[in-house]
XYZ file of C-alpha atoms in Angstrom:
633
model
C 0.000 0.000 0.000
C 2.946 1.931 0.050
C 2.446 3.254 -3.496
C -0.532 4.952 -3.164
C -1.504 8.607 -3.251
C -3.943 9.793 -1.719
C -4.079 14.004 -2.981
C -2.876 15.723 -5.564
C -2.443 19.582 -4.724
C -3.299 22.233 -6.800
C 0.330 22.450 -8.591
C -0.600 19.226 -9.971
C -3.954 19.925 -11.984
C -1.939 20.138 -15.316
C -2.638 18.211 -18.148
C 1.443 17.029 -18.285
C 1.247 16.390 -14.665
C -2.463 14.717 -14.301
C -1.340 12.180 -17.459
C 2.259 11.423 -15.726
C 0.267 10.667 -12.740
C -3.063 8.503 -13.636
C -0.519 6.527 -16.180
C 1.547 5.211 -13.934
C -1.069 4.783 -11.087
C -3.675 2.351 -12.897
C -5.336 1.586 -9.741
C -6.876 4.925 -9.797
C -9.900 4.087 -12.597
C -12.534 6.562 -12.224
C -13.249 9.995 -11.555
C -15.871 11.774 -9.957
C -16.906 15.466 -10.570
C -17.858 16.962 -6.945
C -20.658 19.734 -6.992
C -21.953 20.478 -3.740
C -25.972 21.765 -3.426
C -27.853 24.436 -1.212
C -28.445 20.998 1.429
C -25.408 20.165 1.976
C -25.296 16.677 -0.498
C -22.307 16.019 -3.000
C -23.091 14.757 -6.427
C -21.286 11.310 -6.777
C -20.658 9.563 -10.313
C -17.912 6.939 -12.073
C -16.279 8.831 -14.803
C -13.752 6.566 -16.153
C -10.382 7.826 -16.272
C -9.840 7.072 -19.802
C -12.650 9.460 -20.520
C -10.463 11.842 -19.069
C -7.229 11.059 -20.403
C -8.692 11.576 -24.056
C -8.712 15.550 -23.410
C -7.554 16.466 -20.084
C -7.504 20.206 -20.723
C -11.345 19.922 -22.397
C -12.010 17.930 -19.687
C -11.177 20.160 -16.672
C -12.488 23.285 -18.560
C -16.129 21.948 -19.588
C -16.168 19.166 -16.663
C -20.124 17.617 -17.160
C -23.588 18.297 -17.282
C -26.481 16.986 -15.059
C -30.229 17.683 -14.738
C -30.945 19.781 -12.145
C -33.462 17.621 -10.591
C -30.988 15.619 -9.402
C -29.905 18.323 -6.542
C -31.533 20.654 -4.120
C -31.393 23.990 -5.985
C -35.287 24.467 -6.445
C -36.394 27.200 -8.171
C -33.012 27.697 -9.983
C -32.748 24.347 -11.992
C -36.681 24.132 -13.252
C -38.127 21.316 -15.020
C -38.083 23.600 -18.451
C -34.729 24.880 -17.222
C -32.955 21.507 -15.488
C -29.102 21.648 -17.235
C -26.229 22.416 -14.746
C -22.636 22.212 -16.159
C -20.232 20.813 -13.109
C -17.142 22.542 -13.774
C -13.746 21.209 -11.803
C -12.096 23.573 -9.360
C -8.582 23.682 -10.472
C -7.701 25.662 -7.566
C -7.742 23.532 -4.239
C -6.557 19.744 -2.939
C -8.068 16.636 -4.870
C -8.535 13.465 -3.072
C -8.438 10.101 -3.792
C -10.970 7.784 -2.752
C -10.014 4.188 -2.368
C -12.481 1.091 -2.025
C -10.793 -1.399 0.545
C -13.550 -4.204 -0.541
C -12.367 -3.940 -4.406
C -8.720 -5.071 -5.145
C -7.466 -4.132 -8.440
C -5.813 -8.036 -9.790
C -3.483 -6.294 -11.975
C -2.008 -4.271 -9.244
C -3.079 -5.743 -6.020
C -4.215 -2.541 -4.768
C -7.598 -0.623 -3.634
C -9.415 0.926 -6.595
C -9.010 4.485 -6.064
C -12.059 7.224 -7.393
C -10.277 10.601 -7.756
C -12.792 12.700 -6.126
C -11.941 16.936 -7.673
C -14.332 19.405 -5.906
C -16.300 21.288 -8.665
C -18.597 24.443 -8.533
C -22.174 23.885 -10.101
C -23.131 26.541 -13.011
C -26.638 27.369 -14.237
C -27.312 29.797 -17.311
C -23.755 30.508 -16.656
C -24.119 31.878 -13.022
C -22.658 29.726 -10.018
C -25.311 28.777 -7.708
C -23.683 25.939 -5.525
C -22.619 26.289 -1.783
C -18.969 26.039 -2.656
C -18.890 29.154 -4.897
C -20.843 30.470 -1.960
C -17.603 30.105 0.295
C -15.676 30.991 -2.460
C -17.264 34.118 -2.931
C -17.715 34.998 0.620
C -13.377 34.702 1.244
C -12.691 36.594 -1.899
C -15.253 39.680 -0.708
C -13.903 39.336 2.717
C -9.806 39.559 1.612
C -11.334 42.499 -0.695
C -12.923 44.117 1.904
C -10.107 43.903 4.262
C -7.249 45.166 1.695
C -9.602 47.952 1.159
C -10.244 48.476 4.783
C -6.170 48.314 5.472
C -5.684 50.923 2.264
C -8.582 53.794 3.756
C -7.233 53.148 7.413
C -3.627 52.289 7.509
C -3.606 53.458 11.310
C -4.748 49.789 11.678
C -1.321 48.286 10.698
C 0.548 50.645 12.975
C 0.292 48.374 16.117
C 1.769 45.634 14.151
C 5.027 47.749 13.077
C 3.561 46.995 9.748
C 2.723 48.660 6.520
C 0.622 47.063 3.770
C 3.247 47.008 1.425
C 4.453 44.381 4.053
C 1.444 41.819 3.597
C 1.613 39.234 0.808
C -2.039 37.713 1.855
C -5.001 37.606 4.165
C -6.192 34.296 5.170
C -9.456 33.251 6.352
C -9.500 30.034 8.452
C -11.838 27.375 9.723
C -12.070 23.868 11.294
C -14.813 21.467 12.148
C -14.846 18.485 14.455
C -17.147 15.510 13.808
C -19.207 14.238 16.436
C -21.291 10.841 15.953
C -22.588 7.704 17.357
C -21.664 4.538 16.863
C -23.601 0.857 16.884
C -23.846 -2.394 15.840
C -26.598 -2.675 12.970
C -30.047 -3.425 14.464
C -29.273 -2.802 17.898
C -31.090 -0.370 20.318
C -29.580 0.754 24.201
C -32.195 2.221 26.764
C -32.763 5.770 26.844
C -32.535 5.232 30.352
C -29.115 3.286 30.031
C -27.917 6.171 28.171
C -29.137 9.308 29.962
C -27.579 7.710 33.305
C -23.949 6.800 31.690
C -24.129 10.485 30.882
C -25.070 11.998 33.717
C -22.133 9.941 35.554
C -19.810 10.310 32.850
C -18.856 6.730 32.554
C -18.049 7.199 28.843
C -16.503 10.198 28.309
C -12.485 10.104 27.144
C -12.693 6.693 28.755
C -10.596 3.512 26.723
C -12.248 2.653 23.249
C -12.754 -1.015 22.994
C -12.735 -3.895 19.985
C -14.099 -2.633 16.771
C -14.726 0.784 17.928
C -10.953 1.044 18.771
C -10.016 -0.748 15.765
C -12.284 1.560 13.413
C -11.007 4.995 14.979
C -7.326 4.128 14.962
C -7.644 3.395 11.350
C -9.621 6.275 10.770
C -6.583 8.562 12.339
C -4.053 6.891 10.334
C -5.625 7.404 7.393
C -6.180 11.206 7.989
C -2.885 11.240 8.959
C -2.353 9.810 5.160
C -4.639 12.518 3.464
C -2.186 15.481 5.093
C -6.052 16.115 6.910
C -3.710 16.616 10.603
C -5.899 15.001 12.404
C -4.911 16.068 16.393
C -7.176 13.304 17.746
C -9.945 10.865 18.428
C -12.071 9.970 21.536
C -15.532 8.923 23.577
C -18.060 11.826 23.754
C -20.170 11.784 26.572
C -22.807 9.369 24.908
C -23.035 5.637 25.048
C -23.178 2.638 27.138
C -20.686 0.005 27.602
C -20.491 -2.933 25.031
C -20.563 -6.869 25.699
C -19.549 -9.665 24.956
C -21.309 -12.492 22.845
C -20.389 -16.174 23.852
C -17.467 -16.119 20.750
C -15.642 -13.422 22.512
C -16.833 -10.759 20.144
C -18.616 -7.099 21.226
C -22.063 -6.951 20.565
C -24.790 -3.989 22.075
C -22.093 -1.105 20.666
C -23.892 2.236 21.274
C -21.261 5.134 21.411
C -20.599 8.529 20.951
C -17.327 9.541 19.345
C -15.367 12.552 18.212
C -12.899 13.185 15.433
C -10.935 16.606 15.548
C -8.177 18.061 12.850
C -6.585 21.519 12.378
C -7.842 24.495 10.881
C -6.900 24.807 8.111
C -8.072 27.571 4.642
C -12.084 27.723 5.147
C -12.600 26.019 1.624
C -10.289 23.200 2.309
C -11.788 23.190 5.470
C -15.397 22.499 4.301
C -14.321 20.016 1.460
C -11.915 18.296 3.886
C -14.939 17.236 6.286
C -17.387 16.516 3.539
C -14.450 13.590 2.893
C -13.821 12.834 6.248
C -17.352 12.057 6.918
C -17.233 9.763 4.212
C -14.332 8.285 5.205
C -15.775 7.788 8.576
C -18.422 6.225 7.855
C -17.164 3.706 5.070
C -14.207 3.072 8.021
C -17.034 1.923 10.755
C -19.062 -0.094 8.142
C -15.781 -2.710 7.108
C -15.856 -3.177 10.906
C -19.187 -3.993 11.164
C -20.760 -0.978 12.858
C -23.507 1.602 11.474
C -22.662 5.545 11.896
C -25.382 7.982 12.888
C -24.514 11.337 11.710
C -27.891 12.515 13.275
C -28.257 15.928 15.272
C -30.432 14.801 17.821
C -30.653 10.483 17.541
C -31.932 9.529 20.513
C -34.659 11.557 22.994
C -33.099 12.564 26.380
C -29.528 11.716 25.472
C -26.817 14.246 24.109
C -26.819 15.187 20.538
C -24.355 15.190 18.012
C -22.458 18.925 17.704
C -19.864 19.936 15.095
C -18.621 23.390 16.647
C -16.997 25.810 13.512
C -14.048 27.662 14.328
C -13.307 30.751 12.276
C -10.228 33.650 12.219
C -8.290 35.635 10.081
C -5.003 36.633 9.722
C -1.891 38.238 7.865
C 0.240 36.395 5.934
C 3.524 39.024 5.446
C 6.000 38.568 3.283
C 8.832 37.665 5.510
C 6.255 34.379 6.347
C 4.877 35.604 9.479
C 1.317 35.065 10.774
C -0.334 38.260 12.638
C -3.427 37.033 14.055
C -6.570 39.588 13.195
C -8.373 38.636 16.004
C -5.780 39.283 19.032
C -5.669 42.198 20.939
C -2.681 44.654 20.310
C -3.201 45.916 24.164
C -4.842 44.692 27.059
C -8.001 43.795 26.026
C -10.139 40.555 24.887
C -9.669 41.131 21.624
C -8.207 43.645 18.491
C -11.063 46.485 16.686
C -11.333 43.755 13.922
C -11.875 41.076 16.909
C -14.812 42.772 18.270
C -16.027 44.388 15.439
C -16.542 40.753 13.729
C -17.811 39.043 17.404
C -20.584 41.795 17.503
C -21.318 41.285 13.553
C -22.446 38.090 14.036
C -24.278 37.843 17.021
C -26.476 41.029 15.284
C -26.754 39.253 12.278
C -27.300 35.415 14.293
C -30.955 35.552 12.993
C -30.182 35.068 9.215
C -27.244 32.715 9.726
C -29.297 30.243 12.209
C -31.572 28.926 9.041
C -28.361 27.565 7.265
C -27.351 26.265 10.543
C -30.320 24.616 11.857
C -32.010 22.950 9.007
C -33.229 19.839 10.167
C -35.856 18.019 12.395
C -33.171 16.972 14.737
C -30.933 20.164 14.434
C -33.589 22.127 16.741
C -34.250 18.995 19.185
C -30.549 19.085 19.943
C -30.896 22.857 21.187
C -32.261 22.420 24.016
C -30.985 23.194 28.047
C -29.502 20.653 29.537
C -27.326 19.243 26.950
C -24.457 21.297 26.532
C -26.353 23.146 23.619
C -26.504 26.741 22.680
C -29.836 28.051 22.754
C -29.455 32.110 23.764
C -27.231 34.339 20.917
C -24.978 35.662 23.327
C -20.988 35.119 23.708
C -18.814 35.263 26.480
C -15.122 36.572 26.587
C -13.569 35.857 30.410
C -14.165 37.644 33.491
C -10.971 39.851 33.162
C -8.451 39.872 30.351
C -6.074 37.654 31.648
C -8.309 34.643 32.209
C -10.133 33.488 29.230
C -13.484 32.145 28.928
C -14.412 28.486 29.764
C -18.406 29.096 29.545
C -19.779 26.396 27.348
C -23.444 27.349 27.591
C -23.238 30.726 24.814
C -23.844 30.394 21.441
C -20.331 31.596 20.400
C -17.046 31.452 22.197
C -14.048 33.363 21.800
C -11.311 31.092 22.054
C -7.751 32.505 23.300
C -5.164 31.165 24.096
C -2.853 33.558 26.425
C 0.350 31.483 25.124
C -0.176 31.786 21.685
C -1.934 34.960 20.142
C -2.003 32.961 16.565
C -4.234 30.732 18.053
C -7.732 33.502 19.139
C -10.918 32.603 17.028
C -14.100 32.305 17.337
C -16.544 29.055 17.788
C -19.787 28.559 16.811
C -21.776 25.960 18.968
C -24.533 25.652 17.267
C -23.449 23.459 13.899
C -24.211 19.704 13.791
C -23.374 16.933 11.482
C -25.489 17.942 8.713
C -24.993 21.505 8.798
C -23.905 22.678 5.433
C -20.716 23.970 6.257
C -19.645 25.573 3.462
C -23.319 28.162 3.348
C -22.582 28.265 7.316
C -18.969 29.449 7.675
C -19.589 31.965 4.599
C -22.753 33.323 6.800
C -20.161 34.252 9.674
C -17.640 35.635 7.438
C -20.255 37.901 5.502
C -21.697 38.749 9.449
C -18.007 39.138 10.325
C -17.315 41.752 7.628
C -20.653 43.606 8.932
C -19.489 44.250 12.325
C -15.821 45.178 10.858
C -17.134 47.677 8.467
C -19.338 49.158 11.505
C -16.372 49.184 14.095
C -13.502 50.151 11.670
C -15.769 53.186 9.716
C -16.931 54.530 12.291
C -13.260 55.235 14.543
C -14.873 53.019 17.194
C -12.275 52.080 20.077
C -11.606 49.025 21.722
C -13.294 49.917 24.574
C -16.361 51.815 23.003
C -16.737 48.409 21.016
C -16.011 46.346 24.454
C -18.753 48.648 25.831
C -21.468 48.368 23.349
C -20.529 44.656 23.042
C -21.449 44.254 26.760
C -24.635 46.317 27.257
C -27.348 45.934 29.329
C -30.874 44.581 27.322
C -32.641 48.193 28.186
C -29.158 50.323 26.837
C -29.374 51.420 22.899
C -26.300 51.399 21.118
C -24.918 52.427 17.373
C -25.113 48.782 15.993
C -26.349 46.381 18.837
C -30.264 46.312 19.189
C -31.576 47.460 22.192
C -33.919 45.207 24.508
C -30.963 42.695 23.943
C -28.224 41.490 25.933
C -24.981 39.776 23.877
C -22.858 38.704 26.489
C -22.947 37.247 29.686
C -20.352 35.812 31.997
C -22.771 33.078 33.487
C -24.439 30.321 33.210
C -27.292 30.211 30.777
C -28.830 27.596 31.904
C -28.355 27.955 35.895
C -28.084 31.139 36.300
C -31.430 32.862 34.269
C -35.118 31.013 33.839
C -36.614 30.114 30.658
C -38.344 33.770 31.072
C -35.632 35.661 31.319
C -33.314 33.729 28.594
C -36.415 34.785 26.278
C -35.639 38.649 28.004
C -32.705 38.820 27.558
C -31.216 37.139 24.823
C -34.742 36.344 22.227
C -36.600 33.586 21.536
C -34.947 30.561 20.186
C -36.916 29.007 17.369
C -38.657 25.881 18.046
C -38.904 24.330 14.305
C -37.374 24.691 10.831
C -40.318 26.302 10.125
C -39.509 28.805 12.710
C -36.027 29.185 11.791
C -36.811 30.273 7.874
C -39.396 32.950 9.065
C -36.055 35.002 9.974
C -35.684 36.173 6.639
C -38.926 37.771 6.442
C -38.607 39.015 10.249
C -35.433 40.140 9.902
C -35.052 40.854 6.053
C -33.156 44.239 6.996
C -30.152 41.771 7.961
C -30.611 39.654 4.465
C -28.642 42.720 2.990
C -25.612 41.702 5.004
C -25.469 38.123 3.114
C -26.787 39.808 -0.316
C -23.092 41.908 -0.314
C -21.353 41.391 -3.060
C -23.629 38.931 -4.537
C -22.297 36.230 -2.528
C -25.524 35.005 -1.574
C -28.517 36.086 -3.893
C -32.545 36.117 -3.592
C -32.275 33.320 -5.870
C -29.928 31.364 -3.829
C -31.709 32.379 -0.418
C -34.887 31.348 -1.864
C -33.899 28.379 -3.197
C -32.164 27.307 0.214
C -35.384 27.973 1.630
C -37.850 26.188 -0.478
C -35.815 22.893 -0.494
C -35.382 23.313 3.665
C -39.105 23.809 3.670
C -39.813 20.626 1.330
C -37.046 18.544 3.530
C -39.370 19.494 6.639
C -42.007 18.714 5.643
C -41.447 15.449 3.738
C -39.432 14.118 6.873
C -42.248 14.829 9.225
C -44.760 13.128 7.160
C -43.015 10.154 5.930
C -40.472 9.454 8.473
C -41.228 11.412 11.590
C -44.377 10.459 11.633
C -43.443 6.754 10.940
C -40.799 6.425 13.551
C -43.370 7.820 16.162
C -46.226 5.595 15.144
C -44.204 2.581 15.717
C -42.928 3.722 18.868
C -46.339 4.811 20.492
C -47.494 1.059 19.273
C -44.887 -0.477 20.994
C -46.336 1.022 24.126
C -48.824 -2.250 25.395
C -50.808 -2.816 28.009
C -48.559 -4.936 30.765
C -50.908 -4.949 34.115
C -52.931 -8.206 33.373
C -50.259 -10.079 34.266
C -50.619 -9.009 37.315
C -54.377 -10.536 38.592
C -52.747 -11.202 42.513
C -51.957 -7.968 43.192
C -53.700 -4.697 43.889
C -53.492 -2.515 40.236
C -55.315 0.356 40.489
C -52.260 2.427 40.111
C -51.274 0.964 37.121
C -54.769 1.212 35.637
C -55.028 4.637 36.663
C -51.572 5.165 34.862
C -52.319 2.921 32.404
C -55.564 5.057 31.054
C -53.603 8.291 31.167
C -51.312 6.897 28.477
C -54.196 5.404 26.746
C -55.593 8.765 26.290
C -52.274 10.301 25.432
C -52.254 7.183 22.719
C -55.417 8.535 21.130
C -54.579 11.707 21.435
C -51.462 11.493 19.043
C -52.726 9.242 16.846
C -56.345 7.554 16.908
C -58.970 9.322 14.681
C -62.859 9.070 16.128
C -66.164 9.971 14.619
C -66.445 13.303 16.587
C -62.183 13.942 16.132
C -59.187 13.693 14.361
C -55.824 12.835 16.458
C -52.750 15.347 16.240
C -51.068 13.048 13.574
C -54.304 13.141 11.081
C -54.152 17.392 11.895
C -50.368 17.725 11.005
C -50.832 15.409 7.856
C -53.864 17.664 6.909
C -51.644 20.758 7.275
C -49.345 19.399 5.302
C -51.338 18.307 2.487
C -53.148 22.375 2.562
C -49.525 23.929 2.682
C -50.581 25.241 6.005
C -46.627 25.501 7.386
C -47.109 27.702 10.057
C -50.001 25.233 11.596
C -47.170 22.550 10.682
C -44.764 24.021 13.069
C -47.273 24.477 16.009
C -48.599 20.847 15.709
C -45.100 19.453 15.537
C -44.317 20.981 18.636
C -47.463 19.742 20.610
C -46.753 16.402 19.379
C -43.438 16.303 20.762
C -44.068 17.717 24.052
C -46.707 15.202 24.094
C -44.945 12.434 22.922
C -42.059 13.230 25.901
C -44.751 13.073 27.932
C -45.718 9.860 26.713
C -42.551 8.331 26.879
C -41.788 9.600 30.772
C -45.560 8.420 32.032
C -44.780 4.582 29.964
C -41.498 4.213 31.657
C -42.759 4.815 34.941
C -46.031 2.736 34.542
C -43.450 -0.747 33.082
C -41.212 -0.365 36.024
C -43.866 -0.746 38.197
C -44.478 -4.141 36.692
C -43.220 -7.472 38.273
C -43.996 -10.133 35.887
C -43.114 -8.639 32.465
């Protein structure tokens, strides 16, 4: 396996170097052309290699076509209108996918797919969330070099002129959280929400498969030049057993995957193929991967926190962090100026954050899970901030000024990253352009950033707070959260409304044209078809089966008194019928909700979904104290 490759870097994307390469690596046999769509999904196909050995230069300049109803870009791509051309970004790192289960005989080695990132064109305009991101760095470097040329007072704390800078870099990283389990199996929710309470799985020893699968999964990073920095138990999970051959059966775990930041791009592609990888690495070992938000009721959810920051390349190869405070203070103009940018703008970047059923279950208290738009920085300078209840941290590190950025909570495994971290950079440049044009100082902007609700300020709104030093959860009631820091939205439906609410904001993501109507329309349509669709033919599904499962057990029980678990017994009954038994005289909430769905009635959508979940917990919590009560199951 030494002679494999497993990237080729951008310097390599010529036609001399591209047929030196696939030539004399014939286990490498197809191609695939990788266009990403508003959700989130990557087209996938087998081009063979051949095909584009015949004309590699026509090949990376016209790439393919596709009909447009095979991706989420509703809308844009129309029935009468469906052609998208998927044109190869010559520009960034290529990967190479191998299949471990396929063994070429002529070479003994893994066929290998090499995977080039593309953007998606329609009518010759770019409407895919990769050009998004693309778009989104390019205005932001602009912006800044502008901002750098009007002010260069800026660059005088850094001894530095801008004749001195040879770029500006915008950086990200993801981590990947995401549970683990043998195929079929399913833990108690009771099992699950004590382990986590008493922290029985959390960095503790990874065992059998699950060890075998992660270490793998490292090395290979490791082989992609991904940098991973490590792997380990999340808080989730139960601990495994053994089947009479010795082998672990009853896996249900939570695991995390980190790597470094790296250029926001590279970043986004890198964890599109790492989830991949991931998940193909669990299945040779025979365990399924749930990439889910929100999996399993009562027990932590799946996060994948987004770390952002900018910085100054110069010339003589050193890295000035943006973000870092040039005196004593939390952080530089540009710091706070892109903190407060996008906890104004939070409203507009939460729908391509939170776009899923699950993604909203997840935020909730009591899980480690933002649900207030409100940061935290450290109770004095010198001590940063450890508060993991805010929506965004600010992340220093007093040892190494390189390392300050920002981290959004919020993300989970099927955010779209790429539509999410350009959100925060557009929201970033926002706060910038307020701070830097209008001479703010560090401590007006320190100030304004740490207002009280009732205070008005320049850019903040008043009647909110944006940062707090406590905890969220603890320290203010569901009341005053709502107060002080707005209402969270409880459904997708919820979440969209924002850009009608708050369509002021919109103009903040419109900049440039990095994000269009047409794109924010489209995102919205297909998020709004995904909701609904999931509710009615899986949500729906999933709950029916589970509120069947719920039977009588008392009768077994004729020598002893029952009347408490008849009386409990009929109060779940009712809750039953409630949810989902039509009558002559009434239709249950899942007959409503289908009904609404069927009349395009979304906001009645969104206000049954949430009665049937708060009735459903309620359901679950009366059941599982009605069966323990029961002695002869």
């Amino acid at each position: 396996m030494k002679d494999l490759i497993y990237t080729l870097p951008k310097n390599l994307h010529d036609e001399k170097s591209l047929i030196e390469i696939l030539t004399s690596h014939p286990e490498i046999k197809f191609v695939s052309l990788i266009g990403i769509d508003l959700w989130g999904n990557d087209t996938d196909e087998k081009i063979p290699v051949s095909l584009l050995l015949e004309d590699v230069n026509d090949f990376l300049k016209k790439g393919a076509q596709t009909d447009g109803s095979s991706v989420a870009l509703p809308g844009i791509a129309t029935l009468n209108n469906a052609k998208l051309d998927i044109i190869p970004d010559l520009d960034c790192t290529w990967f190479i996918d191998y299949n471990w289960e396929h063994i070429d005989e002529e070479t003994n080695l893994p066929i290998g797919t090499l995977r080039i990132p593309c953007f998606l064109r329609h009518d010759n305009v770019f409407v895919d969330s990769r050009y998004t991101l693309k778009n989104a760095s390019n205005t932001f470097k602009s912006f800044m070099w502008d901002i750098f040329k009007t002010h260069p007072e800026l660059l005088e704390d850094y001894k530095i002129t801008i004749n001195d800078i040879d770029d500006i870099l915008i950086t990200a990283a993801t981590e990947l959280e995401f549970w683990v389990k043998t195929p079929n199996d399913k833990a108690q929710v009771e099992q699950l929400s004590t382990s986590q309470v008493l922290k029985e799985q959390y960095w503790t020893r990874t065992k059998g498969p699950v060890r075998t699968a992660l270490e793998q999964c490292i090395m290979l990073l490791e082989k992609y030049n991904l940098n991973p920095e490590m792997g380990h138990k999340e808080v989730g999970g139960v601990k495994a057993t053994l089947d009479q051959a010795g082998s672990f059966s009853h896996v249900m775990e939570q695991l995390e995957i980190d790597w470094k930041y790296n250029d926001a791009l590279l970043t986004a592609d890198s964890e599109l193929f790492i989830r991949n990888l991931v998940k193909e690495t669990f299945r040779r070992n025979g365990l399924d991967v749930i990439f889910l938000a929100k999996p399993i009721n009562d027990v932590a959810g799946s996060g994948e926190h987004t770390h952002i920051s900018t910085s100054l390349k110069l010339k003589s190869g050193k890295i000035i962090n943006l973000l870092t405070a040039t005196k004593e203070h939390f952080l530089s103009k540009i710091g706070y100026g892109g903190l407060m940018g996008i906890l104004k703008n939070y409203e507009i970047i939460s729908p391509f954050v939170s776009a899923t059923n699950d993604s909203l279950r997840r935020l909730k208290p009591g899980f480690e899970a933002p649900v207030c738009t409100v940061t935290s920085l450290g109770h004095t300078v010198d001590k940063p901030s450890r508060n993991r209840t805010i929506l965004i941290a600010l992340i220093r590190d007093l040892e190494n000024p390189y390392g300050t950025r920002f981290e959004l909570r919020s993300p989970n495994p099927h955010t779209n990253t790429y539509l999410c971290i350009a959100t925060l950079f557009m929201s970033m440049l926002d706060g910038i352009k307020y701070a830097i044009e209008n001479n703010k100082t560090e401590d007006q902007l320190l100030e304004e950033l740490s207002k009280a609700p009732e205070d008005s300020a320049d850019y903040l709104e008043k009647g909110r707070c944006y940062r707090t030093e406590k905890n969220v959860f603890e320290d203010f009631t569901e009341e005053e959260r709502e107060k002080f820091f707005g209402q969270s939205p409880k459904t997708v439906y919820e979440n969209l409304l924002f850009f009608d609410v708050h369509s002021d904001k919109l103009n903040t993501l419109l900049y440039n044209d990095v994000f269009t109507h047409k794109i924010v329309n489209s995102f919205r349509a297909a998020t709004l078809s995904r909701w609904v669709t999931e509710i009615a033919s899986r949500v729906l599904n999933d709950y029916s089966e589970e509120i069947r499962s719920m039977k009588k057990l008392h009768d077994n029980e004729k020598h002893f008194d029952t009347s408490l678990d008849e009386e409990r017994w009929n109060e779940i009954n009712s809750l039953r019928y409630t949810l989902m038994k039509d009558t002559l005289r009434s239709n249950s909430l899942f007959t409503q909700i289908k009904d609404a769905i069927n009349e395009d009635k979304y906001a009645l959508v969104s206000s049954l979904i949430v009665n049937i979940d708060e009735n459903l917990d309620n359901l679950r919590h009366l059941y599982e104290a009605y069966s323990k009560n029961i002695l002869n199951l």
